[in-house]
Coordinates of C-alpha atoms (C1' of nucleotides) in Angstrom, one line a residue:
Chain A
M1 CA -19.8 -7.6 -32.4
F2 CA -18.0 -4.3 -31.9
Q3 CA -20.5 -3.0 -29.5
T4 CA -19.6 0.6 -28.7
S5 CA -19.7 1.6 -25.0
N6 CA -23.1 3.3 -24.8
A7 CA -21.7 5.7 -22.2
L8 CA -20.4 7.8 -25.0
R9 CA -23.3 7.7 -27.4
R10 CA -26.2 8.0 -24.9
S11 CA -29.0 10.2 -25.7
V12 CA -28.8 13.8 -24.5
H13 CA -31.7 13.7 -22.2
S14 CA -30.2 10.6 -20.4
Q15 CA -27.1 12.6 -19.8
V16 CA -29.1 15.5 -18.4
T17 CA -31.1 13.1 -16.2
D18 CA -27.9 11.6 -14.9
R19 CA -26.3 14.9 -14.1
V20 CA -29.3 16.3 -12.3
G21 CA -30.3 13.1 -10.6
S22 CA -26.7 12.5 -9.5
S23 CA -26.4 15.9 -8.0
I24 CA -29.6 15.4 -6.1
V25 CA -28.7 12.0 -4.7
R26 CA -25.2 13.3 -3.7
G27 CA -27.0 16.0 -1.8
E28 CA -25.7 19.0 -3.8
I29 CA -29.3 20.3 -3.9
G30 CA -30.6 19.8 -0.4
V31 CA -34.1 18.5 0.4
G32 CA -36.7 21.1 -0.1
E33 CA -34.5 23.3 -2.2
T34 CA -35.5 24.2 -5.8
L35 CA -33.7 23.3 -8.9
P36 CA -32.8 26.2 -11.2
P37 CA -35.7 27.1 -13.6
E38 CA -35.9 25.2 -16.8
M39 CA -34.5 27.9 -18.9
Q40 CA -31.5 28.3 -16.7
I41 CA -30.7 24.6 -16.8
C42 CA -31.0 24.8 -20.6
E43 CA -28.3 27.4 -20.7
M44 CA -26.1 25.7 -18.1
M45 CA -26.1 22.5 -20.0
D46 CA -26.6 23.9 -23.5
V47 CA -29.6 21.8 -24.4
S48 CA -33.2 22.5 -25.4
R49 CA -36.1 22.8 -23.1
T50 CA -37.5 19.6 -24.5
V51 CA -34.6 17.7 -23.1
V52 CA -34.6 19.4 -19.7
R53 CA -38.4 18.8 -19.3
E54 CA -38.1 15.2 -20.2
A55 CA -35.2 14.7 -17.8
I56 CA -37.3 16.3 -15.1
R57 CA -40.2 14.0 -15.9
T58 CA -38.0 11.0 -15.5
L59 CA -36.8 12.2 -12.1
T60 CA -40.3 13.0 -11.1
G61 CA -41.3 9.5 -12.0
K62 CA -38.6 8.2 -9.7
G63 CA -39.9 10.3 -6.8
L64 CA -36.9 12.6 -6.5
I65 CA -38.5 15.9 -7.3
E66 CA -41.9 17.5 -7.8
S67 CA -42.7 20.7 -9.6
R68 CA -45.4 23.2 -9.5
P69 CA -45.9 26.4 -11.6
K70 CA -44.4 29.5 -10.1
S71 CA -42.9 27.8 -7.0
G72 CA -40.5 25.7 -9.1
T73 CA -39.1 22.2 -8.9
R74 CA -38.2 21.0 -5.4
V75 CA -36.3 18.0 -4.1
R76 CA -38.5 15.7 -2.2
P77 CA -37.4 14.0 1.0
P78 CA -35.4 10.8 0.5
E79 CA -38.1 8.7 2.1
Q80 CA -40.2 9.2 -1.0
W81 CA -37.5 8.4 -3.5
N82 CA -37.7 5.1 -5.3
Q83 CA -34.5 4.0 -3.7
L84 CA -34.5 0.6 -5.5
D85 CA -34.7 2.2 -8.9
P86 CA -31.6 1.1 -10.8
D87 CA -30.7 4.7 -11.7
V88 CA -31.1 6.0 -8.1
L89 CA -29.1 3.0 -6.9
R90 CA -26.3 3.8 -9.4
W91 CA -26.3 7.5 -8.4
H92 CA -25.9 6.3 -4.8
L93 CA -23.0 4.0 -5.6
E94 CA -21.2 6.8 -7.5
T95 CA -20.7 8.6 -4.2
A96 CA -17.7 8.4 -1.9
E97 CA -19.6 6.2 0.6
I98 CA -19.9 3.2 -1.6
D99 CA -19.2 0.7 1.2
R100 CA -21.9 2.2 3.4
Y101 CA -24.4 1.7 0.6
L102 CA -23.2 -1.8 -0.3
A103 CA -23.5 -2.8 3.3
K104 CA -27.1 -1.5 3.5
L105 CA -28.0 -3.3 0.3
F106 CA -26.5 -6.5 1.8
Q107 CA -28.8 -6.0 4.8
L108 CA -31.8 -6.0 2.5
R109 CA -30.5 -9.0 0.6
S110 CA -30.0 -10.9 3.8
A111 CA -33.6 -10.3 4.6
V112 CA -35.0 -11.2 1.3
E113 CA -32.9 -14.0 -0.2
P114 CA -33.6 -16.7 2.4
A115 CA -37.3 -16.1 1.9
A116 CA -36.8 -16.1 -1.9
A117 CA -35.1 -19.5 -1.7
A118 CA -37.9 -20.9 0.4
L119 CA -40.5 -19.6 -2.1
A120 CA -38.4 -21.0 -5.0
A121 CA -38.5 -24.4 -3.4
T122 CA -42.3 -24.5 -3.6
H123 CA -42.9 -22.5 -6.7
A124 CA -40.0 -23.2 -9.1
G125 CA -40.8 -24.7 -12.5
E126 CA -38.6 -26.9 -14.6
D127 CA -37.1 -23.9 -16.5
D128 CA -36.3 -22.1 -13.2
I129 CA -34.5 -25.1 -11.8
A130 CA -32.6 -25.4 -15.1
R131 CA -31.4 -21.9 -14.8
I132 CA -30.3 -22.3 -11.2
R133 CA -28.4 -25.4 -12.1
A134 CA -26.8 -23.6 -15.0
G135 CA -25.6 -21.1 -12.5
C136 CA -24.0 -23.8 -10.4
D137 CA -22.4 -25.5 -13.4
G138 CA -21.1 -22.2 -14.6
M139 CA -19.4 -21.5 -11.3
D140 CA -18.0 -24.9 -11.5
A141 CA -16.6 -24.5 -14.9
A142 CA -15.4 -21.0 -14.5
K143 CA -11.8 -20.4 -15.4
T144 CA -11.5 -16.7 -14.7
N145 CA -12.9 -14.8 -11.7
E146 CA -15.1 -12.8 -14.1
D147 CA -16.8 -16.0 -15.3
F148 CA -17.2 -17.1 -11.7
V149 CA -18.8 -13.9 -10.5
A150 CA -21.1 -13.8 -13.6
A151 CA -22.3 -17.4 -13.0
D152 CA -22.7 -16.5 -9.3
I153 CA -24.9 -13.6 -10.2
A154 CA -26.9 -15.7 -12.6
F155 CA -27.5 -18.3 -9.9
H156 CA -28.9 -15.9 -7.4
Q157 CA -31.0 -14.1 -9.9
A158 CA -32.5 -17.3 -11.0
I159 CA -33.6 -17.9 -7.5
Y160 CA -35.4 -14.6 -7.3
F161 CA -37.2 -15.4 -10.6
A162 CA -38.0 -18.9 -9.4
T163 CA -40.2 -17.4 -6.6
R164 CA -42.7 -16.6 -9.4
N165 CA -43.3 -13.4 -7.5
E166 CA -42.6 -10.4 -9.6
F167 CA -42.1 -8.2 -6.6
F168 CA -39.0 -10.0 -5.7
W169 CA -37.4 -9.3 -9.1
P170 CA -36.4 -5.7 -8.5
I171 CA -34.4 -7.0 -5.5
A172 CA -32.5 -9.3 -7.9
Q173 CA -31.8 -6.4 -10.2
M174 CA -30.5 -4.4 -7.3
F175 CA -28.4 -7.3 -6.2
E176 CA -26.8 -7.7 -9.6
I177 CA -25.6 -4.1 -9.4
T178 CA -24.3 -4.6 -5.9
L179 CA -22.4 -7.8 -6.5
R180 CA -20.8 -6.5 -9.6
Q181 CA -19.6 -3.4 -7.7
S182 CA -18.5 -5.5 -4.7
F183 CA -16.0 -7.6 -6.7
T184 CA -14.7 -5.1 -9.2
I185 CA -11.5 -4.9 -7.2
A186 CA -10.9 -8.2 -5.6
A187 CA -12.7 -11.5 -6.2
P188 CA -13.0 -14.3 -3.7
G189 CA -10.8 -16.9 -5.2
S190 CA -9.8 -18.8 -2.1
H191 CA -13.2 -20.0 -0.9
R192 CA -14.5 -21.3 -4.1
P193 CA -14.8 -25.0 -3.1
R194 CA -16.8 -24.1 -0.1
A195 CA -18.9 -21.6 -2.0
L196 CA -19.7 -24.2 -4.6
R197 CA -20.7 -26.7 -2.1
E198 CA -23.0 -24.2 -0.4
H199 CA -24.6 -23.2 -3.7
R200 CA -25.3 -26.8 -4.5
A201 CA -26.9 -27.2 -1.2
V202 CA -29.4 -24.5 -2.0
L203 CA -30.0 -26.0 -5.4
D204 CA -30.6 -29.4 -3.9
A205 CA -33.1 -28.1 -1.4
I206 CA -35.0 -26.3 -4.1
V207 CA -35.1 -29.3 -6.3
A208 CA -36.3 -31.4 -3.4
G209 CA -39.0 -28.8 -2.7
D210 CA -37.9 -28.4 0.8
A211 CA -38.6 -24.7 1.7
E212 CA -37.0 -24.8 5.2
A213 CA -33.8 -26.4 3.9
A214 CA -33.5 -23.9 1.1
R215 CA -33.9 -21.0 3.6
E216 CA -31.3 -22.4 5.9
A217 CA -28.8 -23.2 3.2
T218 CA -29.2 -19.6 1.9
V219 CA -28.6 -18.2 5.4
V220 CA -25.4 -20.1 5.6
L221 CA -24.4 -19.0 2.1
L222 CA -25.0 -15.4 2.9
A223 CA -23.1 -15.5 6.2
H224 CA -20.0 -16.7 4.4
S225 CA -20.6 -14.2 1.6
A226 CA -20.6 -11.5 4.3
D227 CA -17.3 -12.8 5.5
D228 CA -15.9 -12.4 2.1
L229 CA -17.2 -8.8 1.9
V230 CA -15.7 -8.0 5.2
R231 CA -12.4 -9.3 4.0
I232 CA -12.6 -7.3 0.7
R233 CA -14.4 -4.1 1.6
G234 CA -14.1 -3.7 5.3
R235 CA -16.0 -4.0 8.6
E236 CA -19.2 -2.3 7.5
F237 CA -20.4 -5.7 6.4
E238 CA -20.1 -7.4 9.7
T239 CA -23.2 -8.9 11.1
A240 CA -24.0 -8.4 14.8
S241 CA -22.9 -11.9 15.7
E242 CA -19.6 -11.5 14.0
R243 CA -18.9 -8.3 15.8
D244 CA -19.5 -10.2 19.1
K245 CA -17.0 -12.8 18.1
R246 CA -14.4 -10.2 17.3
K247 CA -14.8 -8.4 20.6
R248 CA -13.9 -11.5 22.6
Chain B
M1 CA -56.6 0.0 -26.1
F2 CA -56.0 2.9 -23.8
Q3 CA -58.9 2.7 -21.4
T4 CA -60.0 6.0 -20.1
S5 CA -60.1 6.6 -16.4
N6 CA -61.9 9.2 -14.5
A7 CA -58.9 11.2 -13.4
L8 CA -60.1 14.5 -12.1
R9 CA -57.6 17.4 -11.6
R10 CA -54.4 15.7 -12.5
S11 CA -52.0 17.0 -15.1
V12 CA -52.6 15.9 -18.6
H13 CA -49.3 14.1 -18.9
S14 CA -50.1 12.1 -15.7
Q15 CA -53.3 11.0 -17.3
V16 CA -51.6 9.9 -20.4
T17 CA -48.9 8.1 -18.4
D18 CA -51.6 6.3 -16.4
R19 CA -53.5 5.3 -19.5
V20 CA -50.5 4.0 -21.4
G21 CA -48.8 2.5 -18.3
S22 CA -52.0 0.8 -17.2
S23 CA -52.6 -0.7 -20.5
I24 CA -49.1 -2.1 -20.6
V25 CA -49.3 -3.6 -17.1
R26 CA -52.7 -5.2 -17.8
G27 CA -51.1 -6.8 -20.8
E28 CA -53.1 -5.1 -23.5
I29 CA -49.8 -4.5 -25.3
G30 CA -47.9 -7.7 -25.1
V31 CA -44.2 -7.9 -24.3
G32 CA -42.1 -7.0 -27.3
E33 CA -44.9 -5.3 -29.1
T34 CA -44.6 -1.7 -30.1
L35 CA -46.8 1.1 -29.0
P36 CA -48.5 3.2 -31.7
P37 CA -46.2 5.9 -33.0
E38 CA -46.2 9.2 -31.0
M39 CA -48.2 11.1 -33.5
Q40 CA -50.9 8.4 -33.5
I41 CA -51.1 8.5 -29.7
C42 CA -51.4 12.3 -29.9
E43 CA -54.5 11.9 -32.1
M44 CA -56.0 9.1 -30.1
M45 CA -55.8 11.1 -26.9
D46 CA -56.1 14.5 -28.4
V47 CA -53.0 15.9 -26.7
S48 CA -49.7 17.4 -28.0
R49 CA -46.6 15.5 -28.8
T50 CA -44.9 17.1 -25.8
V51 CA -47.3 15.4 -23.4
V52 CA -47.0 12.0 -25.1
R53 CA -43.2 12.2 -25.1
E54 CA -43.1 13.1 -21.4
A55 CA -45.4 10.2 -20.6
I56 CA -43.1 7.9 -22.6
R57 CA -40.1 9.2 -20.7
T58 CA -41.7 8.5 -17.4
L59 CA -42.6 5.0 -18.4
T60 CA -39.1 4.5 -19.8
G61 CA -37.7 5.5 -16.4
K62 CA -39.9 2.9 -14.8
G63 CA -38.4 0.2 -17.1
L64 CA -41.7 -0.5 -18.8
I65 CA -40.7 0.4 -22.3
E66 CA -37.7 1.4 -24.5
S67 CA -37.7 3.3 -27.7
R68 CA -35.4 3.6 -30.6
P69 CA -35.8 5.8 -33.7
K70 CA -37.5 4.1 -36.6
S71 CA -38.2 0.8 -34.9
G72 CA -40.6 2.4 -32.3
T73 CA -41.3 2.1 -28.6
R74 CA -41.5 -1.5 -27.4
V75 CA -42.7 -3.1 -24.2
R76 CA -39.8 -4.6 -22.2
P77 CA -40.1 -7.9 -20.4
P78 CA -41.7 -7.6 -17.0
E79 CA -38.5 -8.9 -15.3
Q80 CA -37.1 -5.5 -16.1
W81 CA -40.0 -3.4 -14.8
N82 CA -39.5 -1.5 -11.6
Q83 CA -42.2 -3.6 -10.0
L84 CA -42.0 -1.8 -6.7
D85 CA -42.6 1.6 -8.2
P86 CA -45.7 3.0 -6.7
D87 CA -47.3 3.7 -10.1
V88 CA -46.5 0.2 -11.4
L89 CA -47.9 -1.2 -8.2
R90 CA -51.1 0.8 -8.6
W91 CA -51.5 -0.3 -12.2
H92 CA -51.2 -3.9 -11.0
L93 CA -53.8 -3.5 -8.3
E94 CA -56.2 -2.0 -10.8
T95 CA -56.5 -5.3 -12.5
A96 CA -59.0 -8.0 -11.8
E97 CA -56.4 -10.1 -10.0
I98 CA -56.0 -7.8 -7.0
D99 CA -55.9 -10.7 -4.5
R100 CA -53.2 -12.5 -6.4
Y101 CA -51.0 -9.4 -6.2
L102 CA -51.9 -8.5 -2.7
A103 CA -50.8 -12.1 -1.7
K104 CA -47.5 -11.7 -3.5
L105 CA -46.9 -8.4 -1.9
F106 CA -47.6 -10.0 1.5
Q107 CA -45.0 -12.7 0.7
L108 CA -42.4 -9.9 0.2
R109 CA -43.6 -8.2 3.3
S110 CA -43.3 -11.4 5.3
A111 CA -39.7 -11.7 4.2
V112 CA -38.7 -8.1 4.9
E113 CA -40.5 -7.0 7.9
P114 CA -39.0 -9.3 10.5
A115 CA -35.6 -8.3 9.4
A116 CA -36.6 -4.7 9.4
A117 CA -37.8 -5.0 13.0
A118 CA -34.5 -6.6 14.0
L119 CA -32.5 -3.8 12.4
A120 CA -34.8 -1.3 14.1
A121 CA -34.0 -2.8 17.4
T122 CA -30.3 -2.1 16.9
H123 CA -30.5 1.1 14.8
A124 CA -33.5 3.1 16.0
G125 CA -33.1 6.6 17.4
E126 CA -35.2 8.4 20.0
D127 CA -37.4 9.9 17.3
D128 CA -37.9 6.6 15.5
I129 CA -39.1 5.0 18.7
A130 CA -41.4 7.9 19.4
R131 CA -43.0 7.4 16.0
I132 CA -43.4 3.6 16.6
R133 CA -45.0 4.3 20.0
A134 CA -47.2 6.9 18.5
G135 CA -48.5 4.2 16.1
C136 CA -49.3 1.9 19.0
D137 CA -51.0 4.6 21.0
G138 CA -53.0 5.6 17.9
M139 CA -54.2 2.1 17.5
D140 CA -55.2 2.1 21.1
A141 CA -57.1 5.3 20.9
A142 CA -58.7 4.6 17.6
K143 CA -62.5 4.9 17.6
T144 CA -63.2 4.2 13.9
N145 CA -61.7 1.4 11.8
E146 CA -60.2 4.1 9.6
D147 CA -58.2 5.5 12.4
F148 CA -57.2 2.1 13.5
V149 CA -55.8 1.1 10.1
A150 CA -54.2 4.5 9.7
A151 CA -52.3 4.1 13.0
D152 CA -51.5 0.5 12.0
I153 CA -49.9 1.8 8.8
A154 CA -48.0 4.5 10.7
F155 CA -46.7 1.9 13.1
H156 CA -45.3 -0.4 10.5
Q157 CA -43.9 2.4 8.4
A158 CA -42.1 3.8 11.4
I159 CA -40.4 0.4 11.8
Y160 CA -39.1 0.5 8.2
F161 CA -37.8 4.0 8.7
A162 CA -36.2 3.0 12.0
T163 CA -33.9 0.6 10.2
R164 CA -32.0 3.7 9.1
N165 CA -31.5 1.8 5.8
E166 CA -33.1 3.7 2.9
F167 CA -33.4 0.6 0.8
F168 CA -36.1 -0.7 3.1
W169 CA -38.2 2.4 2.7
P170 CA -39.7 1.6 -0.7
I171 CA -41.0 -1.6 0.8
A172 CA -42.8 0.5 3.4
Q173 CA -44.3 2.6 0.7
M174 CA -45.5 -0.6 -1.1
F175 CA -46.9 -1.8 2.1
E176 CA -48.9 1.3 2.7
I177 CA -50.6 0.9 -0.7
T178 CA -51.2 -2.8 0.0
L179 CA -52.7 -2.4 3.5
R180 CA -54.9 0.4 2.4
Q181 CA -56.2 -1.7 -0.4
S182 CA -56.6 -4.8 1.7
F183 CA -59.0 -3.2 4.2
T184 CA -61.0 -1.0 1.9
I185 CA -63.9 -3.4 2.2
A186 CA -63.7 -5.0 5.6
A187 CA -61.6 -4.1 8.6
P188 CA -60.5 -6.5 11.2
G189 CA -62.4 -5.2 14.2
S190 CA -62.6 -8.5 16.2
H191 CA -59.0 -9.2 16.9
R192 CA -58.0 -5.7 18.0
P193 CA -57.0 -6.6 21.6
R194 CA -54.7 -9.3 20.4
A195 CA -53.3 -7.2 17.6
L196 CA -52.6 -4.4 20.0
R197 CA -50.8 -6.7 22.4
E198 CA -48.6 -8.1 19.6
H199 CA -47.8 -4.6 18.3
R200 CA -46.7 -3.6 21.8
A201 CA -44.5 -6.7 22.0
V202 CA -42.6 -5.5 18.9
L203 CA -42.3 -2.0 20.3
D204 CA -41.0 -3.3 23.6
A205 CA -38.4 -5.5 21.9
I206 CA -37.2 -2.6 19.8
V207 CA -37.0 -0.3 22.8
A208 CA -35.0 -3.0 24.6
G209 CA -32.7 -3.3 21.7
D210 CA -33.3 -7.0 21.4
A211 CA -33.1 -7.8 17.7
E212 CA -34.1 -11.4 17.9
A213 CA -37.1 -10.7 20.1
A214 CA -38.2 -8.0 17.6
R215 CA -37.9 -10.4 14.7
E216 CA -39.9 -13.1 16.4
A217 CA -42.6 -10.8 17.6
T218 CA -43.0 -9.5 14.1
V219 CA -43.2 -13.0 12.7
V220 CA -46.1 -13.7 15.1
L221 CA -47.7 -10.4 14.2
L222 CA -47.5 -11.2 10.5
A223 CA -48.9 -14.7 10.9
H224 CA -52.0 -13.4 12.5
S225 CA -52.2 -10.6 10.0
A226 CA -52.2 -13.3 7.4
D227 CA -55.1 -15.0 9.2
D228 CA -57.0 -11.7 8.9
L229 CA -56.3 -11.5 5.2
V230 CA -57.4 -15.0 4.6
R231 CA -60.6 -14.2 6.4
I232 CA -61.2 -11.0 4.4
R233 CA -59.8 -11.6 1.0
G234 CA -59.5 -15.4 0.6
R235 CA -57.2 -18.4 0.7
E236 CA -54.5 -16.9 -1.6
F237 CA -53.0 -15.5 1.6
E238 CA -52.5 -18.8 3.4
T239 CA -49.0 -19.7 4.3
A240 CA -47.7 -23.2 3.7
S241 CA -48.1 -24.2 7.4
E242 CA -51.7 -23.0 7.4
R243 CA -52.6 -25.0 4.3
D244 CA -51.2 -28.0 6.1
K245 CA -53.4 -27.4 9.1
R246 CA -56.5 -27.1 7.0
K247 CA -55.8 -30.3 5.2
R248 CA -55.8 -32.3 8.3
Chain C
dC1 C1' -53.6 48.9 11.6
dG2 C1' -55.6 44.4 10.2
dC3 C1' -57.7 41.7 6.7
dA4 C1' -59.5 40.4 2.5
dT5 C1' -59.1 41.2 -2.5
dT6 C1' -56.9 42.2 -6.6
dT7 C1' -53.2 42.5 -9.6
dC8 C1' -48.9 41.1 -11.3
dA9 C1' -45.0 38.5 -12.4
dT10 C1' -42.7 34.1 -12.5
dT11 C1' -42.6 29.4 -13.5
dT12 C1' -44.3 25.3 -15.1
dA13 C1' -47.7 23.1 -18.5
dT14 C1' -49.2 22.6 -23.0
dC15 C1' -49.3 23.3 -28.0
dA16 C1' -47.5 23.6 -32.7
dT17 C1' -43.9 23.3 -35.9
dA18 C1' -39.5 22.5 -37.9
dC19 C1' -35.4 20.1 -38.4
dA20 C1' -31.9 16.3 -37.0
dT21 C1' -30.7 11.7 -36.3
dT22 C1' -31.1 7.0 -36.7
dA23 C1' -32.3 2.4 -37.9
dT24 C1' -35.1 -0.5 -40.9
dG25 C1' -36.3 -2.5 -45.2
dA26 C1' -36.1 -2.4 -50.1
dC27 C1' -33.3 -2.6 -53.8
dA28 C1' -29.2 -2.4 -56.5
dA29 C1' -24.4 -3.8 -57.2
dA30 C1' -20.4 -6.8 -56.5
Chain D
dT1 C1' -25.0 -14.6 -51.1
dT2 C1' -23.0 -10.5 -49.6
dT3 C1' -22.4 -5.7 -49.5
dG4 C1' -23.6 -1.1 -50.2
dT5 C1' -26.8 2.6 -51.0
dC6 C1' -30.9 5.1 -50.3
dA7 C1' -35.6 6.3 -49.3
dT8 C1' -38.5 6.3 -45.4
dA9 C1' -40.5 6.3 -41.0
dA10 C1' -40.0 6.7 -36.4
dT11 C1' -37.8 9.0 -32.4
dG12 C1' -34.7 12.9 -30.8
dT13 C1' -33.9 17.8 -30.4
dA14 C1' -34.8 22.7 -30.9
dT15 C1' -37.6 26.8 -30.6
dG16 C1' -41.4 30.1 -30.1
dA17 C1' -45.9 31.0 -28.5
dT18 C1' -49.7 30.6 -25.3
dA19 C1' -52.2 28.8 -21.2
dA20 C1' -52.6 28.0 -16.4
dA21 C1' -51.3 28.2 -11.8
dT22 C1' -49.6 30.4 -7.8
dG23 C1' -46.8 33.0 -4.6
dA24 C1' -46.1 37.7 -3.5
dA25 C1' -46.7 42.3 -3.8
dA26 C1' -50.0 46.0 -4.2
dT27 C1' -54.4 47.6 -3.2
dG28 C1' -58.8 48.6 -1.2
dC29 C1' -61.7 48.8 2.8
dG30 C1' -63.4 48.6 7.5

DNA sequence: CGCATTTCATTTATCATACATTATGACAAA
DNA sequence: TTTGTCATAATGTATGATAAATGAAATGCG
């Protein structure tokens, strides 16, 4: 019940991983530069070599660094980072340029989610559909904005799972982080009826097994979702067609 | 349990990571089950506890496992794995069901790459375009199938980078692994003229800054690429529309 | 001087051991 | 049944020692 915030009681090596990883992602240690030697990091953070080494292994596993004897531990070019790794993502979103990153994540989502819905229409099982429907119903029944957003997230995640393609799942994870971040400040209360209708349209298409309808319904949904994001976070989220509209 | 592989000059902890990670991905240690205790793994593989712990950290970072004192180290549900992590991907492709996984990866690629090309059309810089063109030229000049495939990979990767959106890059990485695997046995020599023409079409659309043309050209390219895959690897790669065609 | 070779020092890689921390399961007490 | 205590087993952390690798300086030689 009284679940303590695990931010305070996280293991030491996680904290070190966070500090080092974060400082790499925010560019404090430029690409190609070397981290301080193990021993030095130990002193700086007042932890044992065990902890530092394990943190370095974790970061190596995420593609952020590589280490060789004598030459030290260097930061690899960002092209080789596992940018969709939840931790890397989090470190990105901690920076000052949140909106830039949220916009980029939305670009990826716009690419993937219509296809995911189409796949869901042809691959979803009973349980998948039940989860998607539960998301819709949850949005319907939501009293608070928090409940609404939570149900919204559940709905979209269920679609990714319904593809029965595990390589779509990390995108869903990414998307959860994104959406949660997007609406921490303001939540889209006004367009709820329309949003609900559009979510139902996706659900219906999937239930009917109509891949094309599911894809198109999702495109519509995402377009309006982009509108909300523009309203809430700013113009970074505009699509090309919207920019055109505004210019006229 | 931990099947030995013939790793040659890789570090010890990488080997241990591979053996444990691989056996998890191939399902030898079911979801929710616990790994043998650290000390036991040490004995089984004849390595120090340091190495085992670092391997476990790496796998934890990839979302495969989580460990708590006393209760042990458990395998997390696959929904939480970083499925697009290069190592996880590799462990998947080591299984007997390669074609299944290649097909799923191709589904993701089909979703992402048209959007990537569209973004490239509006975001690519001079250097990006140069790299894409170099890919085309390389395919043109290729004498061997290896050269051809290498240039092909370079071409597609360049498109992902040209999006200027780092969250598309991991997909490019994934795609490299995929394509290399796909054509290890047979290479598509016959359709080279057509393939070249279609690649040029994508390039031209990007140079012209025409996002829609780039998207459509990529869709065409991928459709024919799927044909090749069906020819080489089997029917798992058929798209829905192709299945329809065959049924008639 | 130019070039190959050797030596050396620095840093990571691995090993071994000890101790700390934490959660589980058993058992006792209320 | 509930609650509390405790032993225990597993991971978490710390430390010192040694091995291996490698970049750079020193050396030797033509």
